[in-house]
Short mmCIF file of C-alpha atoms in Angstrom, two decimals:
data_model
loop_
_atom_site.label_atom_id
_atom_site.label_comp_id
_atom_site.label_asym_id
_atom_site.label_seq_id
_atom_site.Cartn_x
_atom_site.Cartn_y
_atom_site.Cartn_z
CA MET X 1 -38.48 43.11 -52.79
CA ASN X 2 -39.35 39.45 -52.38
CA HIS X 3 -41.85 37.54 -54.51
CA LEU X 4 -44.57 37.33 -51.87
CA PHE X 5 -44.34 41.03 -51.06
CA LYS X 6 -44.66 41.89 -54.78
CA LYS X 7 -47.95 40.00 -54.92
CA ILE X 8 -49.19 41.74 -51.76
CA ALA X 9 -48.18 45.22 -52.86
CA LEU X 10 -49.94 44.99 -56.19
CA THR X 11 -53.39 44.07 -54.84
CA SER X 12 -56.08 45.66 -52.75
CA ALA X 13 -56.48 44.49 -49.16
CA PRO X 14 -60.01 44.30 -47.79
CA ILE X 15 -60.14 43.44 -44.07
CA ILE X 16 -62.31 40.44 -43.26
CA SER X 17 -62.83 39.10 -39.70
CA GLY X 18 -59.50 40.23 -38.27
CA ALA X 19 -57.41 38.92 -41.17
CA PHE X 20 -55.79 40.61 -44.16
CA VAL X 21 -56.69 38.90 -47.45
CA PHE X 22 -54.56 39.52 -50.53
CA VAL X 23 -55.65 38.25 -53.93
CA SER X 24 -53.63 37.93 -57.12
CA CYS X 25 -54.07 35.95 -60.31
CA GLU X 26 -51.58 33.39 -58.99
CA GLN X 27 -52.71 32.81 -55.39
CA THR X 28 -54.56 34.11 -52.36
CA VAL X 29 -52.53 34.98 -49.28
CA VAL X 30 -54.22 35.27 -45.88
CA VAL X 31 -52.24 36.93 -43.10
CA GLN X 32 -53.89 36.54 -39.69
CA GLU X 33 -53.79 39.70 -37.61
CA GLU X 34 -52.17 39.18 -34.21
CA GLN X 35 -54.70 39.66 -31.42
CA GLU X 36 -53.98 41.16 -28.01
CA LYS X 37 -54.30 38.55 -25.30
CA THR X 38 -53.48 38.26 -21.60
CA TYR X 39 -52.07 34.97 -20.35
CA LYS X 40 -52.04 33.60 -16.81
CA LEU X 41 -48.60 32.47 -15.59
CA PHE X 42 -48.60 30.14 -12.56
CA LEU X 43 -45.18 30.48 -10.91
CA THR X 44 -43.68 29.00 -7.75
CA THR X 45 -44.01 31.27 -4.72
CA PRO X 46 -40.64 32.94 -3.97
CA GLU X 47 -38.72 31.43 -1.08
CA TRP X 48 -37.59 34.81 0.22
CA GLY X 49 -38.34 38.51 -0.20
CA ASP X 50 -41.54 40.55 -0.40
CA VAL X 51 -43.80 38.19 -2.34
CA GLU X 52 -46.35 40.79 -3.44
CA ASN X 53 -43.66 43.22 -4.52
CA ILE X 54 -41.86 40.49 -6.50
CA LYS X 55 -45.11 39.56 -8.24
CA THR X 56 -45.95 43.16 -9.13
CA THR X 57 -42.41 43.91 -10.31
CA LEU X 58 -42.12 40.73 -12.39
CA GLN X 59 -45.49 41.24 -14.04
CA GLN X 60 -44.65 44.86 -14.89
CA GLN X 61 -41.17 44.02 -16.20
CA LEU X 62 -42.39 41.11 -18.32
CA ASN X 63 -45.13 43.23 -19.86
CA ASN X 64 -42.62 46.00 -20.56
CA LYS X 65 -40.34 43.50 -22.29
CA LEU X 66 -43.24 42.21 -24.35
CA VAL X 67 -43.91 45.78 -25.50
CA GLU X 68 -40.23 46.11 -26.44
CA LEU X 69 -40.57 42.89 -28.44
CA LYS X 70 -43.61 44.44 -30.20
CA SER X 71 -45.72 41.55 -28.97
CA LYS X 72 -49.44 41.79 -28.33
CA ALA X 73 -49.16 39.24 -25.54
CA LYS X 74 -49.57 40.35 -21.94
CA VAL X 75 -49.11 38.35 -18.75
CA GLU X 76 -50.76 38.10 -15.38
CA ILE X 77 -48.76 36.44 -12.59
CA LYS X 78 -50.17 34.08 -9.97
CA PHE X 79 -47.91 32.49 -7.36
CA THR X 80 -48.48 28.89 -6.29
CA ASN X 81 -46.67 26.42 -4.05
CA ASP X 82 -47.48 23.53 -6.38
CA THR X 83 -45.01 22.20 -8.99
CA ASP X 84 -46.81 18.87 -9.28
CA TYR X 85 -47.47 17.77 -12.85
CA ALA X 86 -50.91 16.34 -12.16
CA THR X 87 -52.23 19.54 -10.57
CA LEU X 88 -50.64 22.01 -12.98
CA LYS X 89 -51.46 19.84 -15.99
CA GLU X 90 -55.10 20.05 -14.96
CA ASN X 91 -54.83 23.83 -14.59
CA LEU X 92 -53.23 24.07 -18.05
CA ASN X 93 -55.65 21.72 -19.77
CA LYS X 94 -58.65 23.48 -18.24
CA GLN X 95 -57.12 26.79 -19.37
CA GLU X 96 -57.16 28.04 -15.79
CA ALA X 97 -53.44 28.61 -16.37
CA ASP X 98 -51.57 29.27 -19.60
CA PHE X 99 -48.02 28.66 -18.38
CA ALA X 100 -46.25 26.97 -15.47
CA PHE X 101 -42.89 25.53 -14.55
CA ILE X 102 -43.25 21.80 -13.87
CA SER X 103 -40.63 19.50 -12.38
CA SER X 104 -39.17 16.96 -14.80
CA GLY X 105 -39.98 14.18 -12.36
CA SER X 106 -43.66 15.12 -12.44
CA ILE X 107 -43.69 15.33 -16.24
CA TYR X 108 -41.99 11.93 -16.46
CA ASP X 109 -44.43 10.48 -13.92
CA GLY X 110 -47.27 11.52 -16.22
CA ARG X 111 -45.63 10.15 -19.38
CA ASN X 112 -48.28 7.46 -19.82
CA GLN X 113 -50.92 10.16 -20.17
CA LYS X 114 -49.71 10.79 -23.72
CA GLN X 115 -52.93 12.37 -24.89
CA ASP X 116 -52.75 14.99 -22.16
CA LEU X 117 -49.04 15.63 -22.75
CA ASP X 118 -49.74 16.26 -26.43
CA LYS X 119 -51.94 19.16 -25.38
CA LEU X 120 -48.99 20.92 -23.75
CA ASN X 121 -45.99 22.75 -25.18
CA LEU X 122 -42.67 22.06 -23.42
CA LYS X 123 -41.01 25.34 -24.34
CA LEU X 124 -38.65 26.81 -21.75
CA GLN X 125 -35.73 25.10 -20.02
CA SER X 126 -34.78 26.66 -16.69
CA LEU X 127 -31.06 26.87 -15.90
CA THR X 128 -29.23 26.86 -12.60
CA ARG X 129 -25.67 27.67 -11.59
CA LYS X 130 -23.03 24.97 -11.87
CA LEU X 131 -21.68 23.57 -8.62
CA LYS X 132 -17.93 23.72 -8.09
CA GLY X 133 -16.39 20.27 -8.40
CA SER X 134 -19.18 18.91 -10.58
CA ASP X 135 -18.64 17.54 -14.08
CA PRO X 136 -21.48 18.41 -16.51
CA GLU X 137 -20.47 15.53 -18.78
CA ALA X 138 -20.29 12.89 -16.04
CA LYS X 139 -22.33 9.74 -16.71
CA TYR X 140 -22.48 6.40 -14.98
CA GLN X 141 -19.69 4.01 -15.95
CA GLU X 142 -18.95 0.51 -14.69
CA ASN X 143 -15.35 1.36 -13.79
CA ASN X 144 -13.64 4.63 -12.87
CA ASN X 145 -17.07 6.14 -12.28
CA PRO X 146 -16.97 9.95 -12.78
CA LEU X 147 -20.13 10.28 -10.66
CA PHE X 148 -18.07 9.18 -7.65
CA ALA X 149 -15.47 11.84 -8.46
CA SER X 150 -18.08 14.62 -8.61
CA ALA X 151 -19.50 13.55 -5.24
CA SER X 152 -16.04 13.44 -3.68
CA ASN X 153 -15.16 16.89 -5.04
CA GLN X 154 -18.38 18.37 -3.70
CA GLU X 155 -17.84 16.76 -0.31
CA THR X 156 -14.47 18.51 -0.09
CA TYR X 157 -16.12 21.91 -0.63
CA PHE X 158 -18.97 21.00 1.74
CA LYS X 159 -16.61 20.08 4.59
CA ALA X 160 -14.17 22.98 4.18
CA ILE X 161 -16.15 24.81 6.87
CA PRO X 162 -18.17 22.62 9.27
CA TRP X 163 -21.93 23.24 9.04
CA SER X 164 -22.37 25.99 11.62
CA GLU X 165 -23.09 29.69 12.09
CA GLN X 166 -19.71 30.36 10.47
CA TRP X 167 -21.31 29.58 7.11
CA ASN X 168 -23.13 32.94 7.49
CA ASP X 169 -20.01 34.95 8.38
CA LYS X 170 -19.64 37.74 5.81
CA ALA X 171 -15.85 37.72 5.84
CA ASN X 172 -14.98 34.07 6.48
CA GLY X 173 -18.14 32.16 5.63
CA ASN X 174 -19.59 30.62 2.48
CA GLY X 175 -20.92 33.79 0.88
CA TRP X 176 -24.64 33.78 1.70
CA ASN X 177 -26.37 36.27 -0.64
CA GLY X 178 -29.93 35.89 0.60
CA ALA X 179 -30.67 32.85 -1.55
CA ILE X 180 -27.57 30.65 -1.80
CA TYR X 181 -24.06 30.18 -0.45
CA THR X 182 -22.17 31.55 -3.44
CA ASN X 183 -18.82 29.95 -2.55
CA PHE X 184 -20.13 26.60 -3.79
CA TYR X 185 -20.94 27.84 -7.31
CA GLU X 186 -19.37 28.95 -10.54
CA MET X 187 -21.59 32.01 -10.57
CA ASN X 188 -21.53 32.70 -14.31
CA ASN X 189 -21.72 29.11 -15.51
CA TYR X 190 -25.21 27.64 -15.98
CA VAL X 191 -26.45 24.09 -16.50
CA PRO X 192 -29.88 22.79 -17.62
CA TYR X 193 -30.06 19.81 -15.30
CA GLN X 194 -30.34 18.52 -11.77
CA ARG X 195 -28.76 15.48 -10.17
CA GLY X 196 -29.45 13.47 -7.07
CA LEU X 197 -26.97 12.80 -4.28
CA ILE X 198 -26.63 9.55 -2.34
CA ALA X 199 -25.18 10.30 1.09
CA ILE X 200 -24.07 8.04 3.93
CA VAL X 201 -24.57 8.84 7.63
CA ALA X 202 -22.67 6.22 9.63
CA ASN X 203 -19.57 5.51 11.69
CA GLU X 204 -16.29 4.75 9.94
CA GLN X 205 -16.68 0.96 9.89
CA MET X 206 -20.27 1.05 8.66
CA THR X 207 -19.35 3.65 6.04
CA GLN X 208 -16.68 1.33 4.65
CA ASP X 209 -19.14 -1.60 4.72
CA ILE X 210 -21.68 0.42 2.73
CA ILE X 211 -19.06 1.47 0.17
CA GLN X 212 -17.87 -2.13 -0.13
CA ALA X 213 -21.43 -3.37 -0.70
CA TRP X 214 -21.81 -0.76 -3.43
CA ASN X 215 -18.50 -1.62 -5.07
CA ASN X 216 -19.35 -5.33 -4.96
CA LYS X 217 -22.82 -4.66 -6.39
CA ASP X 218 -24.23 -6.53 -3.41
CA LEU X 219 -27.78 -5.19 -3.37
CA ALA X 220 -29.02 -7.25 -0.42
CA SER X 221 -26.15 -6.06 1.77
CA PHE X 222 -26.45 -2.46 0.63
CA ILE X 223 -30.15 -2.02 1.39
CA LYS X 224 -29.97 -3.62 4.84
CA PHE X 225 -28.30 -0.42 6.10
CA GLY X 226 -31.61 1.41 5.68
CA ILE X 227 -32.43 3.98 3.02
CA GLY X 228 -34.33 7.27 3.30
CA ILE X 229 -36.11 7.90 0.00
CA GLY X 230 -38.40 10.56 -1.45
CA LYS X 231 -41.84 10.50 -3.03
CA SER X 232 -42.24 8.42 -6.18
CA ASP X 233 -42.41 11.49 -8.45
CA SER X 234 -39.31 13.11 -6.98
CA GLY X 235 -36.56 13.37 -9.57
CA SER X 236 -33.53 13.66 -7.29
CA LYS X 237 -34.82 11.59 -4.39
CA TYR X 238 -36.48 8.69 -6.17
CA LEU X 239 -36.41 8.49 -9.98
CA LEU X 240 -32.71 9.30 -10.40
CA PRO X 241 -31.44 6.99 -7.62
CA GLN X 242 -33.73 4.24 -8.88
CA ALA X 243 -32.33 4.61 -12.40
CA LEU X 244 -28.78 4.53 -11.04
CA PHE X 245 -29.53 1.39 -9.02
CA LYS X 246 -30.85 -0.31 -12.18
CA LYS X 247 -27.60 0.42 -13.99
CA HIS X 248 -25.34 -0.50 -11.09
CA PHE X 249 -26.91 -3.47 -9.30
CA ASN X 250 -27.01 -5.73 -12.34
CA LYS X 251 -25.51 -9.03 -11.19
CA ALA X 252 -27.24 -11.99 -12.81
CA GLY X 253 -30.00 -13.24 -10.55
CA GLN X 254 -29.61 -10.24 -8.21
CA GLU X 255 -30.78 -7.45 -10.49
CA PHE X 256 -32.40 -4.42 -8.94
CA LEU X 257 -35.88 -3.83 -10.36
CA SER X 258 -37.46 -1.04 -8.35
CA PHE X 259 -37.84 0.42 -4.88
CA ASP X 260 -41.42 -0.81 -4.86
CA GLU X 261 -40.21 -4.38 -5.27
CA ILE X 262 -37.80 -4.01 -2.35
CA ARG X 263 -40.54 -2.61 -0.14
CA THR X 264 -43.13 -5.23 -1.03
CA ASN X 265 -41.06 -8.38 -1.58
CA THR X 266 -40.17 -9.05 2.05
CA LYS X 267 -39.38 -12.68 1.29
CA LYS X 268 -36.63 -11.70 -1.13
CA TYR X 269 -35.41 -8.73 0.93
CA PRO X 270 -36.17 -9.59 4.58
CA GLN X 271 -33.61 -7.14 6.01
CA ALA X 272 -34.45 -4.16 3.80
CA THR X 273 -35.53 -0.87 5.36
CA LEU X 274 -36.88 1.78 2.99
CA LYS X 275 -39.00 4.68 4.14
CA GLN X 276 -39.65 8.29 3.23
CA ALA X 277 -37.15 10.45 5.05
CA LYS X 278 -35.21 13.58 4.13
CA PHE X 279 -31.43 13.86 4.33
CA THR X 280 -31.97 16.98 6.46
CA GLU X 281 -33.91 14.79 8.94
CA SER X 282 -31.21 12.14 9.32
CA GLN X 283 -30.54 13.19 12.92
CA LEU X 284 -34.10 12.65 14.13
CA GLU X 285 -34.28 9.61 16.40
CA LYS X 286 -37.05 8.09 14.27
CA ASN X 287 -34.51 7.85 11.44
CA ASN X 288 -31.66 6.29 13.42
CA ASP X 289 -32.17 3.02 11.52
CA LEU X 290 -31.37 4.74 8.22
CA HIS X 291 -27.78 5.22 7.07
CA ILE X 292 -28.22 6.01 3.36
CA PHE X 293 -30.15 9.06 2.19
CA PHE X 294 -31.24 10.42 -1.19
CA ALA X 295 -30.99 14.19 -1.59
CA ASN X 296 -30.82 16.95 -4.15
CA GLU X 297 -27.28 17.56 -5.30
CA GLY X 298 -26.09 20.69 -3.48
CA GLU X 299 -29.20 21.19 -1.35
CA TYR X 300 -27.02 22.48 1.50
CA THR X 301 -26.06 25.42 -0.72
CA TRP X 302 -29.55 26.97 -0.56
CA THR X 303 -30.37 25.96 3.02
CA LYS X 304 -29.35 28.81 5.32
CA PHE X 305 -27.84 27.74 8.63
CA LYS X 306 -29.90 28.65 11.67
CA ASP X 307 -30.37 27.13 15.10
CA SER X 308 -33.51 25.23 14.08
CA LYS X 309 -31.46 23.55 11.31
CA GLN X 310 -28.20 23.04 13.17
CA TYR X 311 -28.31 19.30 12.45
CA ALA X 312 -29.64 19.50 8.88
CA PHE X 313 -26.14 18.72 7.59
CA ALA X 314 -24.26 17.80 10.73
CA VAL X 315 -24.24 14.84 13.12
CA ASN X 316 -26.04 15.28 16.44
CA ASN X 317 -23.78 13.50 18.91
CA SER X 318 -26.35 14.01 21.67
CA ASN X 319 -28.54 11.52 19.79
CA PRO X 320 -27.24 8.13 21.06
CA GLY X 321 -28.11 6.51 17.74
CA ARG X 322 -25.82 8.91 15.85
CA THR X 323 -22.88 9.31 18.22
CA GLY X 324 -19.55 8.94 16.43
CA GLN X 325 -21.07 9.01 12.95
CA LYS X 326 -20.16 11.21 9.98
CA ILE X 327 -21.55 12.33 6.63
CA THR X 328 -20.03 10.95 3.42
CA PHE X 329 -21.07 11.68 -0.16
CA LEU X 330 -21.15 8.31 -1.92
CA THR X 331 -22.14 9.34 -5.45
CA VAL X 332 -24.23 11.71 -7.50
CA THR X 333 -26.69 10.41 -10.08
CA ASP X 334 -27.05 10.92 -13.79
CA VAL X 335 -28.86 14.07 -14.93
CA LEU X 336 -32.51 14.99 -15.29
CA PRO X 337 -33.58 18.26 -16.95
CA TYR X 338 -34.23 21.08 -14.50
CA ASN X 339 -37.80 22.41 -14.25
CA ILE X 340 -39.55 22.92 -17.59
CA GLY X 341 -41.65 25.93 -18.58
CA VAL X 342 -44.82 24.52 -20.15
CA PHE X 343 -47.46 26.40 -22.15
CA SER X 344 -50.99 25.25 -22.79
CA LYS X 345 -52.12 24.86 -26.38
CA ASN X 346 -54.24 27.94 -25.75
CA VAL X 347 -51.06 29.98 -26.28
CA SER X 348 -50.00 30.57 -29.88
CA ASP X 349 -46.47 29.64 -30.87
CA LYS X 350 -45.63 33.30 -31.41
CA HIS X 351 -46.86 34.37 -28.01
CA ALA X 352 -45.14 31.41 -26.33
CA ASN X 353 -41.91 32.52 -27.99
CA ASP X 354 -42.48 36.14 -27.01
CA ILE X 355 -43.11 35.33 -23.34
CA SER X 356 -40.12 32.99 -23.26
CA GLU X 357 -37.86 35.62 -24.84
CA ALA X 358 -39.07 38.21 -22.34
CA LEU X 359 -38.09 35.95 -19.42
CA ILE X 360 -34.73 35.19 -21.01
CA LYS X 361 -33.99 38.89 -21.53
CA LEU X 362 -34.87 39.77 -17.94
CA ALA X 363 -32.53 37.07 -16.66
CA SER X 364 -29.69 38.06 -19.00
CA GLU X 365 -29.96 41.67 -17.80
CA ASN X 366 -30.00 40.56 -14.12
CA LYS X 367 -33.47 42.08 -13.76
CA ASP X 368 -35.40 38.90 -12.94
CA PRO X 369 -36.79 39.54 -9.42
CA TRP X 370 -38.27 36.04 -9.13
CA GLY X 371 -36.15 33.30 -10.75
CA PRO X 372 -33.12 33.34 -8.41
CA SER X 373 -35.40 32.96 -5.38
CA VAL X 374 -36.53 29.55 -6.68
CA GLY X 375 -33.19 28.47 -8.15
CA PHE X 376 -33.75 29.61 -11.74
CA ASN X 377 -30.79 31.76 -12.81
CA SER X 378 -31.46 31.81 -16.54
CA TYR X 379 -33.54 30.13 -19.24
CA LYS X 380 -33.26 28.83 -22.78
CA ILE X 381 -35.78 28.02 -25.49
CA ILE X 382 -36.54 24.34 -26.11
CA ASN X 383 -36.59 24.04 -29.89
CA ASP X 384 -37.13 20.27 -29.99
CA SER X 385 -38.69 18.68 -26.91
CA LYS X 386 -37.81 15.20 -28.17
CA THR X 387 -34.04 15.69 -28.31
CA GLU X 388 -33.73 18.31 -25.57
CA PHE X 389 -36.03 16.72 -22.99
CA TRP X 390 -37.40 13.26 -23.74
CA ASP X 391 -34.13 11.81 -25.09
CA VAL X 392 -32.24 13.13 -22.05
CA VAL X 393 -34.82 11.54 -19.77
CA LYS X 394 -34.65 8.27 -21.70
CA ASN X 395 -30.84 8.14 -21.56
CA THR X 396 -30.92 8.60 -17.79
CA LEU X 397 -34.00 6.67 -16.75
CA GLY X 398 -33.86 4.07 -19.51
CA GLU X 399 -37.54 4.29 -20.40
#
């Protein structure tokens, strides 16, 4: 019997305002009684399946797990299409929501709002399956860049079967399971990060010119080929490529500063073309002037082939501006943590742990009806947000 329990056992225990108070001649011990509480979880709307059934099933299963964990926490699920930090942060701070998964790019974009961030608890790291050919340890290096090797390996898998209806063939396709093409993944190997992909859409000569400009760190030449970028809070399509450019284009007097500078400083970069455009929209005629695109690493693995997307990852030779061109994976970027499960300060540490453990157990038992539909295959507890999130972000983005 431990020392504290001896003190408790030898005293009377009047109940005062929901707490147990134990008094001894040495000290007074107050043990707060855990209160039942229902928390609102804002989760991304599933990309496939019966949405209402998924919500009902997930809510029931999570609450059952919480009972198994002997927790007095309960959850109520609400689906949303918003993973934007600014919106969800407001929901969390106003206590309209108690938990949400927020993209790392959005959290990083709100980093200057330190006071607001301090009100939130970065608790749960989502995990996704590892892509075949990728190197989890790969980081940018000046020479013998392993990021190039990962991109090249993934391109080999990507081109093994041309983007077509054959990808959906059950016997000879890429293993579509309703959410992803499984042939591209190590199905039982999970990683806590995302990367960006820089892809080239050009003919052979232009492709070689783009690669040469990259290898020579010739920023002015590289950007004149036209770049399709994402929104400024996009991790894979803006923040990660921008961080990679800062590391790579570092010649004295020609240093890359930001995409904003390239867009606005027309005197310094008169031939630059940067505009928002998706890799999957490279074959639209309005994007014929773009030959470099930023994308999510592996985004073709969760995009099911269908007629309306027949040129999402293939060249449309009926478009005169794309005739004779091809797709090449130039490089992947450094890592950024995958979406983060964030609790409001309205949730006690114990209940945050309980809810997190319940999600983890569902995933480990292959009973999570929601996560795989949004790319979350497992989860892990964040014990130290500084080392497990902010330091990773700093190492990649340099800020």
